[in-house]
Coordinates of C-alpha atoms and ligand atoms in Angstrom, one line a residue:
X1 CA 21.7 -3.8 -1.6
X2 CA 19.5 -0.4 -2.3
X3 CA 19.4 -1.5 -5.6
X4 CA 17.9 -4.9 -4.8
X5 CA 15.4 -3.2 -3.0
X6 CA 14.3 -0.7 -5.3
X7 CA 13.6 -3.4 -7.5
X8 CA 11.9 -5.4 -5.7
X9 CA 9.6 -2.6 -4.4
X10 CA 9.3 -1.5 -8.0
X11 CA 7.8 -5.1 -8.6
X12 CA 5.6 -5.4 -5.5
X13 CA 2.9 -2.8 -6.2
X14 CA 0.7 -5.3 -4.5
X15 CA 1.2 -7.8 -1.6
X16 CA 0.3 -10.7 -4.5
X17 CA 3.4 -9.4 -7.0
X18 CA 5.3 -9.1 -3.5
X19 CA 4.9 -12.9 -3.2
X20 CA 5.2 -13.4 -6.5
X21 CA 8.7 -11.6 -6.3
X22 CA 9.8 -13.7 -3.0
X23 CA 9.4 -16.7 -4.6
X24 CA 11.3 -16.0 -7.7
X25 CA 14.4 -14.5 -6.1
X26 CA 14.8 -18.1 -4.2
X27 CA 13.6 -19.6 -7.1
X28 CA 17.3 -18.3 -8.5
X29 CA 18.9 -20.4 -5.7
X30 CA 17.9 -23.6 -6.2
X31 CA 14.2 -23.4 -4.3
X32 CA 11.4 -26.0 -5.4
X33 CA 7.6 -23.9 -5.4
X34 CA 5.2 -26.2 -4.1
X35 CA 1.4 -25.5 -2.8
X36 CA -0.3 -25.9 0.1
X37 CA -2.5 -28.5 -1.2
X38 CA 0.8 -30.2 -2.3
X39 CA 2.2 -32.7 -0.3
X40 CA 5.7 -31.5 0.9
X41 CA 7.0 -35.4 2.4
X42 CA 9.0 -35.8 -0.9
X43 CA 10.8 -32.6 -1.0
X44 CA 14.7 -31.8 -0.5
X45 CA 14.3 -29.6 2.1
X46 CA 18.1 -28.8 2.4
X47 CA 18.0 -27.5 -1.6
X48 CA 15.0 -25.4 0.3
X49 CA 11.3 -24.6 -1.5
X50 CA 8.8 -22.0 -1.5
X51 CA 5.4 -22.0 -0.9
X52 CA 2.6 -19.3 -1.9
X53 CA -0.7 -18.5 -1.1
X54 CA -2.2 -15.3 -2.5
X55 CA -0.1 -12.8 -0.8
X56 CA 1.9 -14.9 1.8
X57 CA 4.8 -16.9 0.9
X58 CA 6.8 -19.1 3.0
X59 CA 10.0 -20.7 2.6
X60 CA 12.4 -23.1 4.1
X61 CA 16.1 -24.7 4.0
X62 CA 17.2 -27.3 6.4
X63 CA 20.4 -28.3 7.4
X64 CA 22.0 -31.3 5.7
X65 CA 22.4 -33.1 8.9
X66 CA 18.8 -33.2 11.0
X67 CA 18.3 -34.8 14.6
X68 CA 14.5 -35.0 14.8
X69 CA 15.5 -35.2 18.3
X70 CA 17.0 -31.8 18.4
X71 CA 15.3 -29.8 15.2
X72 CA 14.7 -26.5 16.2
X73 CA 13.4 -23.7 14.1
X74 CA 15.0 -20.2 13.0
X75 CA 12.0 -18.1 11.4
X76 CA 11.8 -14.5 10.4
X77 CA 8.5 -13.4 10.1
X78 CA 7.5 -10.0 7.8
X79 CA 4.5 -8.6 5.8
X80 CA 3.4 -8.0 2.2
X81 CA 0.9 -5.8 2.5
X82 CA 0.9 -1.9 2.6
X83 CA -2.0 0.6 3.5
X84 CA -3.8 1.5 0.2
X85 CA -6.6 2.4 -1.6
X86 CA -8.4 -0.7 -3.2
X87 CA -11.3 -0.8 -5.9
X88 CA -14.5 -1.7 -4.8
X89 CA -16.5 -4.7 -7.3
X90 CA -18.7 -2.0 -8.6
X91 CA -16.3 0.7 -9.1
X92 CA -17.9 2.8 -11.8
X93 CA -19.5 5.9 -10.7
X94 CA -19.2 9.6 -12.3
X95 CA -20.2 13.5 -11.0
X96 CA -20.4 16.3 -13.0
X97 CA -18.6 14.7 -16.2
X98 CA -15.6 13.0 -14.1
X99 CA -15.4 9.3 -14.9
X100 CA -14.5 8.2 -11.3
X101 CA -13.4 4.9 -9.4
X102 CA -14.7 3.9 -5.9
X103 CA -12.6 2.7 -3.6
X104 CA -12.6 1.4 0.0
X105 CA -9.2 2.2 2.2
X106 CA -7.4 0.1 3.2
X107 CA -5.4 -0.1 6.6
X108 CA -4.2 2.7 8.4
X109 CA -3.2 5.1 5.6
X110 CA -2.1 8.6 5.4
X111 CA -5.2 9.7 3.9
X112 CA -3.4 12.8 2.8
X113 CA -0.4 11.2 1.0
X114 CA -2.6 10.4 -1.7
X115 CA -3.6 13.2 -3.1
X116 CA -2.4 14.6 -6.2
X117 CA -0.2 11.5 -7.0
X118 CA -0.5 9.4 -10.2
X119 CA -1.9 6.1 -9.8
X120 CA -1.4 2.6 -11.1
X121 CA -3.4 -0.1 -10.5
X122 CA -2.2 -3.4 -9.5
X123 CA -3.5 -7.1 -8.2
X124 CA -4.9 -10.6 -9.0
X125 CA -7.7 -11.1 -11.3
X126 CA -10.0 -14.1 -11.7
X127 CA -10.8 -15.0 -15.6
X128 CA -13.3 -17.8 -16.3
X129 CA -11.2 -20.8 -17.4
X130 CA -11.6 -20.9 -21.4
X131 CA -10.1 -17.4 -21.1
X132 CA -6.9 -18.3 -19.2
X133 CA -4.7 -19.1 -22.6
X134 CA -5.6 -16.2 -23.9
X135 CA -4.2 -13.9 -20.9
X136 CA -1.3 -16.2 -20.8
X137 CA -0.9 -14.9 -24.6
X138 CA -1.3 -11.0 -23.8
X139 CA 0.9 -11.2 -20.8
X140 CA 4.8 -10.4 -21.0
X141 CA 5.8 -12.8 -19.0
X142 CA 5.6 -16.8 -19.2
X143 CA 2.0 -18.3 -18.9
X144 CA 3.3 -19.9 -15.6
X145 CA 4.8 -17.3 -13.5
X146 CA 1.5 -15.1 -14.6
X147 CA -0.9 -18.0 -13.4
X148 CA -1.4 -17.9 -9.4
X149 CA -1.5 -21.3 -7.7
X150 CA -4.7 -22.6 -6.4
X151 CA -3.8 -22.9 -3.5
X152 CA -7.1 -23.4 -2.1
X153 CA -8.2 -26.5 -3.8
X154 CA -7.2 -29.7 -3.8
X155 CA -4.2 -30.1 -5.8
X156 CA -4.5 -32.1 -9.4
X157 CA -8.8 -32.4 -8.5
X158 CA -9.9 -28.8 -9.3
X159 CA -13.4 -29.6 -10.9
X160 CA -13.0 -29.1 -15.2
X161 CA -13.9 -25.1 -15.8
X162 CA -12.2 -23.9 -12.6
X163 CA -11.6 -20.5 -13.2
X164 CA -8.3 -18.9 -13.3
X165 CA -6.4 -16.0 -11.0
X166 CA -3.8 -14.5 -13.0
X167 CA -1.4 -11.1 -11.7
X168 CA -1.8 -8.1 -13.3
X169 CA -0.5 -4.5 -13.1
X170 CA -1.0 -1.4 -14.9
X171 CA 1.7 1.1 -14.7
X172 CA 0.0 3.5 -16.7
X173 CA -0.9 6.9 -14.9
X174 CA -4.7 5.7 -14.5
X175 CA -6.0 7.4 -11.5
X176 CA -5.6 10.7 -9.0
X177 CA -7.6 11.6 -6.4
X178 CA -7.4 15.8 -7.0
X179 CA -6.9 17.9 -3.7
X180 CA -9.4 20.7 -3.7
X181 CA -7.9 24.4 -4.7
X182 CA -6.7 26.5 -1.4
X183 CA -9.0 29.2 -3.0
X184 CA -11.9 27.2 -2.3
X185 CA -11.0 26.2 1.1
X186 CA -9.1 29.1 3.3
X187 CA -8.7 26.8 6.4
X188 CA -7.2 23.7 4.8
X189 CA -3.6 24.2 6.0
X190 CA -5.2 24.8 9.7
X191 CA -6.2 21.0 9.8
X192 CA -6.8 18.9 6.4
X193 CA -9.9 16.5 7.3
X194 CA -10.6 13.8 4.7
X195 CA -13.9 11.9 4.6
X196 CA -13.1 8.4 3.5
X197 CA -16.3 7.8 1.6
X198 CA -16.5 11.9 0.1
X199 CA -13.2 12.7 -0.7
X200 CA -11.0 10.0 -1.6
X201 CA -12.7 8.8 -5.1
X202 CA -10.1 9.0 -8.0
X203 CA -11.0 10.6 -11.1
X204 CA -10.1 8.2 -14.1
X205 CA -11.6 10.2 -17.5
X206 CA -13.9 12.5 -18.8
X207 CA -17.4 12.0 -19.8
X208 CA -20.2 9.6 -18.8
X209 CA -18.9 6.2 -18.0
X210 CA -20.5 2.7 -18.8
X211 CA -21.7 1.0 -16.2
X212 CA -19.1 -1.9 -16.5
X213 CA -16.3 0.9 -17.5
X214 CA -13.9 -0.9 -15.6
X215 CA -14.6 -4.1 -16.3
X216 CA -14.1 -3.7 -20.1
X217 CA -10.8 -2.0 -19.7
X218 CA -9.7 -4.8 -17.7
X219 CA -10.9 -7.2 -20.2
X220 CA -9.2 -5.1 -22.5
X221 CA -5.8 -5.0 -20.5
X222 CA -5.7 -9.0 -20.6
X223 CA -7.2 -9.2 -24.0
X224 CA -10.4 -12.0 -23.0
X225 CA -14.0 -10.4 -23.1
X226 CA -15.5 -8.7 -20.3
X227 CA -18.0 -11.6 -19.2
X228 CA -14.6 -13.6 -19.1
X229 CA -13.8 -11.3 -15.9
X230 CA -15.0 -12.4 -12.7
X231 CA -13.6 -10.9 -9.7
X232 CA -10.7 -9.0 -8.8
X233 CA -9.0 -7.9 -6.1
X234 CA -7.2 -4.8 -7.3
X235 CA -5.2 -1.7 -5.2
X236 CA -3.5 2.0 -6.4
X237 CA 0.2 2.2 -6.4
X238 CA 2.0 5.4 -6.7
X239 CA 3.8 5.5 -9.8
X240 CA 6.9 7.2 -9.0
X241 CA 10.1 5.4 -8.8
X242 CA 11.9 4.7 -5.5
X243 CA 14.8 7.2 -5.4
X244 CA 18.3 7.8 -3.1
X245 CA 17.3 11.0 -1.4
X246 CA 19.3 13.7 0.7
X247 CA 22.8 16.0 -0.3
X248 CA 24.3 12.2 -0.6
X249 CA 21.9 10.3 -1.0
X250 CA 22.1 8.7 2.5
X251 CA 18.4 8.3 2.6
X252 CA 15.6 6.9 0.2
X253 CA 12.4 7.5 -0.8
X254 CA 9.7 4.6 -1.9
X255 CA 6.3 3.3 -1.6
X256 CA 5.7 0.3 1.0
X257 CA 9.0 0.1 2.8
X258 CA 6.9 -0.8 5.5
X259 CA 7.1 -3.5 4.6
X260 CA 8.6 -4.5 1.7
X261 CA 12.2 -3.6 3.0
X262 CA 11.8 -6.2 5.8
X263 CA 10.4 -8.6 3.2
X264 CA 13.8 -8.2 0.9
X265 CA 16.0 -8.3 4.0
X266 CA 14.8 -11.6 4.8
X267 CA 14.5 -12.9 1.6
X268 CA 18.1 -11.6 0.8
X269 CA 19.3 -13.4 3.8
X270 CA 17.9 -16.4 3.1
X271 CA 19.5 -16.1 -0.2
X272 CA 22.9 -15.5 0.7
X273 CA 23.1 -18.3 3.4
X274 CA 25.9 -20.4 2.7
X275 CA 24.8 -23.3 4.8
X276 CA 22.2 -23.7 7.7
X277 CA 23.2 -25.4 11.2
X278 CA 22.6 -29.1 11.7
X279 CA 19.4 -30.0 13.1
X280 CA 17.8 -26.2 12.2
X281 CA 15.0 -25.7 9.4
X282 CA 15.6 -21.7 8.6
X283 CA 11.9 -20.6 7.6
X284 CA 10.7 -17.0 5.9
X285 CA 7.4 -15.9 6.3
X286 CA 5.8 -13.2 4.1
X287 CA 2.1 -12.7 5.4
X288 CA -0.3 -10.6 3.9
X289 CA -2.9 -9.0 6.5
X290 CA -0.9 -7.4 8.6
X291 CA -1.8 -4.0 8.5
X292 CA -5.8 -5.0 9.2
X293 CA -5.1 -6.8 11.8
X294 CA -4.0 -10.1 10.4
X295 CA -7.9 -12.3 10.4
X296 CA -8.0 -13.8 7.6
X297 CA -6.9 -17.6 5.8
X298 CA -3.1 -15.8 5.2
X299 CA -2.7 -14.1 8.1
X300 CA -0.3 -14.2 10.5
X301 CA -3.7 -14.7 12.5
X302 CA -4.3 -18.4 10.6
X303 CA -3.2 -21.7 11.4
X304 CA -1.0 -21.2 8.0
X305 CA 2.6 -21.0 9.8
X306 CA 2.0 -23.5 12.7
X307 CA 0.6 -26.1 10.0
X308 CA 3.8 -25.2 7.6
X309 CA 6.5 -25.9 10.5
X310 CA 4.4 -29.2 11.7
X311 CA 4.3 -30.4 8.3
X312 CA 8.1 -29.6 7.3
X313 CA 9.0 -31.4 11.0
X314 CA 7.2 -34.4 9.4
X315 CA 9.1 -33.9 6.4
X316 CA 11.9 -34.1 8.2
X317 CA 11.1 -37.3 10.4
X318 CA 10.2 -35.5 13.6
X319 CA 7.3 -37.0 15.1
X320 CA 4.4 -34.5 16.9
X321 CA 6.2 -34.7 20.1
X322 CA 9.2 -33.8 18.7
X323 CA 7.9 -31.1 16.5
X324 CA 5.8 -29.7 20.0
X325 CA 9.9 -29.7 21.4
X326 CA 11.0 -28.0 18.5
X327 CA 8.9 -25.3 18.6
X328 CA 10.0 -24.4 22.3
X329 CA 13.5 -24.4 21.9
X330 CA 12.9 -21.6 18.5
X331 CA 13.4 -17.7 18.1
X332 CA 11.1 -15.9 15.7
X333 CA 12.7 -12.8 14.5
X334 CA 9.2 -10.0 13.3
X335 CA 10.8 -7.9 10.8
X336 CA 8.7 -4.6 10.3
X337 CA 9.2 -0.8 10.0
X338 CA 9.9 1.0 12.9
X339 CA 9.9 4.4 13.8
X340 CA 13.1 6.8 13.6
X341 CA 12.7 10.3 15.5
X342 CA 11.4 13.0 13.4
X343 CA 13.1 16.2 13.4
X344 CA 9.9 18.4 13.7
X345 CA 8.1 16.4 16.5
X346 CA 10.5 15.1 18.6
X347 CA 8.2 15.4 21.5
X348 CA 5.7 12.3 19.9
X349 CA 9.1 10.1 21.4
X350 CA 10.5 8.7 24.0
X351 CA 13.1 10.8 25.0
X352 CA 15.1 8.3 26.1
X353 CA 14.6 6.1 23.1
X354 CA 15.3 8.0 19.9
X355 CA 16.0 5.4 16.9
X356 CA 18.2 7.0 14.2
X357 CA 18.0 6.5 10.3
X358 CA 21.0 4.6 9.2
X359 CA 21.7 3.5 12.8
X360 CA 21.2 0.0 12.6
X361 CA 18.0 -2.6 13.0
X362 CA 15.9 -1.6 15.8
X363 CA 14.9 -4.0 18.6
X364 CA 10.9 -2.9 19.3
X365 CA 10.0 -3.6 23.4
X366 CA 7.3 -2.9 24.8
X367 CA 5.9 -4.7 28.6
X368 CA 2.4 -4.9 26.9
X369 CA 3.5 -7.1 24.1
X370 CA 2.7 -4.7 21.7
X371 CA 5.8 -5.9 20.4
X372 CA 6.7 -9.8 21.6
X373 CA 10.4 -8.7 22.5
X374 CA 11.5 -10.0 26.1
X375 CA 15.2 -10.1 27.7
X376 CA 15.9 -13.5 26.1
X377 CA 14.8 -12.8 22.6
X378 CA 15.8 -9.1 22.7
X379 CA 19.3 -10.3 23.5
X380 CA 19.4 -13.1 21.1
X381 CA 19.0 -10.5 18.7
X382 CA 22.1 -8.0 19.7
X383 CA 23.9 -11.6 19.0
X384 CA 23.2 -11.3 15.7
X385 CA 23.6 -8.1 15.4
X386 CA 27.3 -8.2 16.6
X387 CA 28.1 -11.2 14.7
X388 CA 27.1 -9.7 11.6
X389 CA 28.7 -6.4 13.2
X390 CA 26.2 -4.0 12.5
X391 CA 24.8 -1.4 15.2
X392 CA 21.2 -1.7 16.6
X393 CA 18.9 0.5 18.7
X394 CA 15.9 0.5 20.7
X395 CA 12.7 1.2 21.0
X396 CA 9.9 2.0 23.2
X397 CA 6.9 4.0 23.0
X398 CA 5.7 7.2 24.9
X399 CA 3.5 6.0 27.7
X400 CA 0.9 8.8 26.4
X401 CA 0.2 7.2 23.0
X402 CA -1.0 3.9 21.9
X403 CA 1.6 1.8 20.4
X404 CA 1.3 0.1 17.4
X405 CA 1.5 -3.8 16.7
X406 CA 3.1 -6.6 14.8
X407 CA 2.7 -10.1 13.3
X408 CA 4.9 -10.8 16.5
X409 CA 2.7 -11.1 19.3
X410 CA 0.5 -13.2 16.8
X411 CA 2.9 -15.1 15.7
X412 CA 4.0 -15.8 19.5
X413 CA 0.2 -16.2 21.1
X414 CA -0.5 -18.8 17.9
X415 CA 2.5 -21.0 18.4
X416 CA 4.1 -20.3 21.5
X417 CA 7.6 -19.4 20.1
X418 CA 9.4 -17.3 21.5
X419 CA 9.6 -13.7 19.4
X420 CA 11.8 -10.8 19.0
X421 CA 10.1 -7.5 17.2
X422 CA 12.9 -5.8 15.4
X423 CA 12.6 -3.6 12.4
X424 CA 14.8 -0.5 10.3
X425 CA 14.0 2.9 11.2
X426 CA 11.8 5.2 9.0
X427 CA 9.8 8.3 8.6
X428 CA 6.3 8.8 7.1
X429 CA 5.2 5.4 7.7
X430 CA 1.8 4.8 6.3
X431 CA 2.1 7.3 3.7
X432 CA 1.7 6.6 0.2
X433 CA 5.4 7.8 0.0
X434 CA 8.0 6.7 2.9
X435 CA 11.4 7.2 3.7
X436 CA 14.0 5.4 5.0
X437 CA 18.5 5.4 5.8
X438 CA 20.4 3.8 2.8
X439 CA 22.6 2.1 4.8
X440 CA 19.8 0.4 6.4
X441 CA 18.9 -2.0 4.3
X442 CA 22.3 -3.9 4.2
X443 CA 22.5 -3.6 8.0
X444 CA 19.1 -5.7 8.6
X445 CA 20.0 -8.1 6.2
X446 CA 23.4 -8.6 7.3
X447 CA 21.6 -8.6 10.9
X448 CA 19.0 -11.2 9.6
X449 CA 21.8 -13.6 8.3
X450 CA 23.8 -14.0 11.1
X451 CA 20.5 -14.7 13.0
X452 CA 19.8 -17.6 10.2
X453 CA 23.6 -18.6 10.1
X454 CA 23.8 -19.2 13.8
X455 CA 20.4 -20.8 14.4
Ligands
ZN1 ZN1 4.4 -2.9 9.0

């Protein structure tokens, strides 16, 4: 299962490849990809299908044998995106002979983890449309699995010229963002203070740039010319490889396990599910979003998930009422990092609630609905977790910090589904690096598919 992760982390350097990645592991199991603009009332919804949108990606299997009368829906939400550091659409600056590349953070990173790492650069580019064959060309991989989905236009109707958004990564060492000498600054291990704007700007050559530097090397990269490139929505990713991590490897070191490793986990159970119960659709939600805030057409914030469960109810014969029923008798299971104690701050916990790495999923409570976890949901999910037989935890937050949030609450104030915030433990999350138990992994999967198996 480690494995599987590590490779898809390796191929999620941004929450559009994350997607990207969803979709073609249930692709492998029989999964239709359709789009949003598609309609969905043909579909065989027990073979199962994906849809994608940018970085979200939802997907569904139904039971052979549905009572529109008695549908209900088993969902496990998750996130694609990671706290980064993304170009800006003028990136090209330079100081004192530095070729440099601005960037705006974003989410709630770990300013610090960033330094003196070497960068990759990953994301979706739009090309005007007479240049799309030619990326398709350049690429490695097939013209259609390079080609994103337009999801935002009316399917079969997009006006002649349209332009094209097309995935691209760069795994090149491009980028670093130097930490200053600790000759020229005495203090810095008394309190390291980054200014977003000053300090985080990566270096990228030597000498005095263009001023459409990076535009010509992306041009370059997918072999069209640079008035061919239009836009592009384009993030850093450290370059080194996860790794197993510790005297046996019990833990493991990546990039975006928050939260990629939820992502897998419920991908991999949908996967491995050998059948789902009569009158239950089993639905995975990847947004993108999450970790600024979740506004935004793909959020967990949009209409994007209530419209995708109406419209697979109507697939499936339900009528509103019945869809409106279905919803109140359904769990949603938000699968995202949570915290394990850390050895050298163990008073920033709750004494009394002290998750453990390699200890099992965590169920995340808290009675402001930080997390969405009540009695009901919070012991639906020990269910699981015993019929799978895996160990979970618990956790609350000290009472004199503020507690982070979820896609759950959202997800649970939008629909008004019932929600359980549950999550494996980790250290550093946030950082550019995090770390995680290697037995985790297989627990929350093996947690995730009971959850699907028993509806
Ligand atoms: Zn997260």
């Amino acid at each position: 299962m480690l494995d599987s992760l590590f490779g898809f982390i390796e191929a999620s350097p941004s929450p559009y490849h994350a997607a990207a990645a969803a979709a073609d592991r249930l692709a492998t199991t029989g999964c239709a990809e359709t789009g949003r603009s598609d309609s969905w009332s043909e579909l065989d919804i027990a073979q199962g299908f994906v849809v994608r949108d940018g970085g979200t990606m939802a997907a569904v299997r139904a039971g052979t044998a549905v009572d529109p009368e008695r549908l209900r829906f088993s969902v496990i939400g998750a996130h694609t995106d990671s706290p980064n550091l993304r170009l800006r659409p003028q990136p090209d600056t330079s100081t004192l002979g530095y070729r440099q590349l601005g960037v705006e953070v974003y989410g709630g990173v770990l300013l610090n983890s960033w330094l003196d790492r070497d960068l990759g650069l990953s994301g979706r580019v739009t090309v005007a449309s007479e240049a799309t064959e030619a990326v398709a060309d350049a690429s490695a991989g097939p013209a259609d699995a390079l080609v994103e989905p337009t999801a935002h236009l009316p399917s079969g109707n997009e006006p002649d010229g349209s332009p094209a958004t097309v995935l691209w990564r760069c795994d090149r060492a491009l980028l670093r963002v130097p930490q200053l000498a600790i000759h020229l600054d005495r203090e810095v291990n008394d309190g390291l203070k980054l200014n977003r704007q000053q300090h985080m700007t990566p270096v990228w050559g030597l000498g005095e740039p263009s001023s459409d530097g990076f535009r010509e090397f992306l041009a370059a990269e997918l072999a069209v010319e640079p008035d061919a490139v239009l836009a592009w929505d384009v993030m850093a990713h450290d370059l080194t490889p996860p790794a197993r991590l510790g005297r046996d490897g019990e833990m493991y070191a990546a990039g975006r396990i928050d939260n990629l490793a939820s992502c897998h986990a419920a991908v991999e159970a949908l996967a491995a599910l050998d059948a789902v119960p009569d009158d239950t659709a089993a639905v995975i939600v990847l947004f993108d979003h999450e970790e600024i805030g979740s506004d935004s057409a793909t959020g967990a914030g949009s209409p994007i998930l209530a419209d995708a469960l109406e419209r697979i109810a109507a697939a499936l014969g339900a009528s509103r009422e019945q869809y409106l029923r279905a919803v109140a008798r359904s769990l949603c299971v938000s699968a995202d990092g949570a915290h394990a104690v850390h050895p050298n701050y163990p008073e920033r916990h709750e004494p009394q609630h002290l998750p453990l790495l390699n200890g099992g999923p965590v169920v995340k409570t808290n009675v402001n609905v930080r997390y969405a976890t009540d009695a009901h949901t919070h012991a639906r999910f020990i269910a699981a977790c015993a019929a799978a037989g895996v160990p979970y935890q618990i956790y609350s937050h000290r009472g004199d910090l503020p507690c982070g949030s979820t896609i759950g609450p959202i997800t649970a104030s939008r629909l008004g589904m019932s929600v359980v915030d549950v999550g494996s433990p980790q250290l550093s999350m946030h950082s550019a690096r995090e770390l995680g138990g290697s037995d985790d992994p297989a627990m929350l999967t093996a947690a995730l598919g009971a959850f699907l198996a028993v509806g």
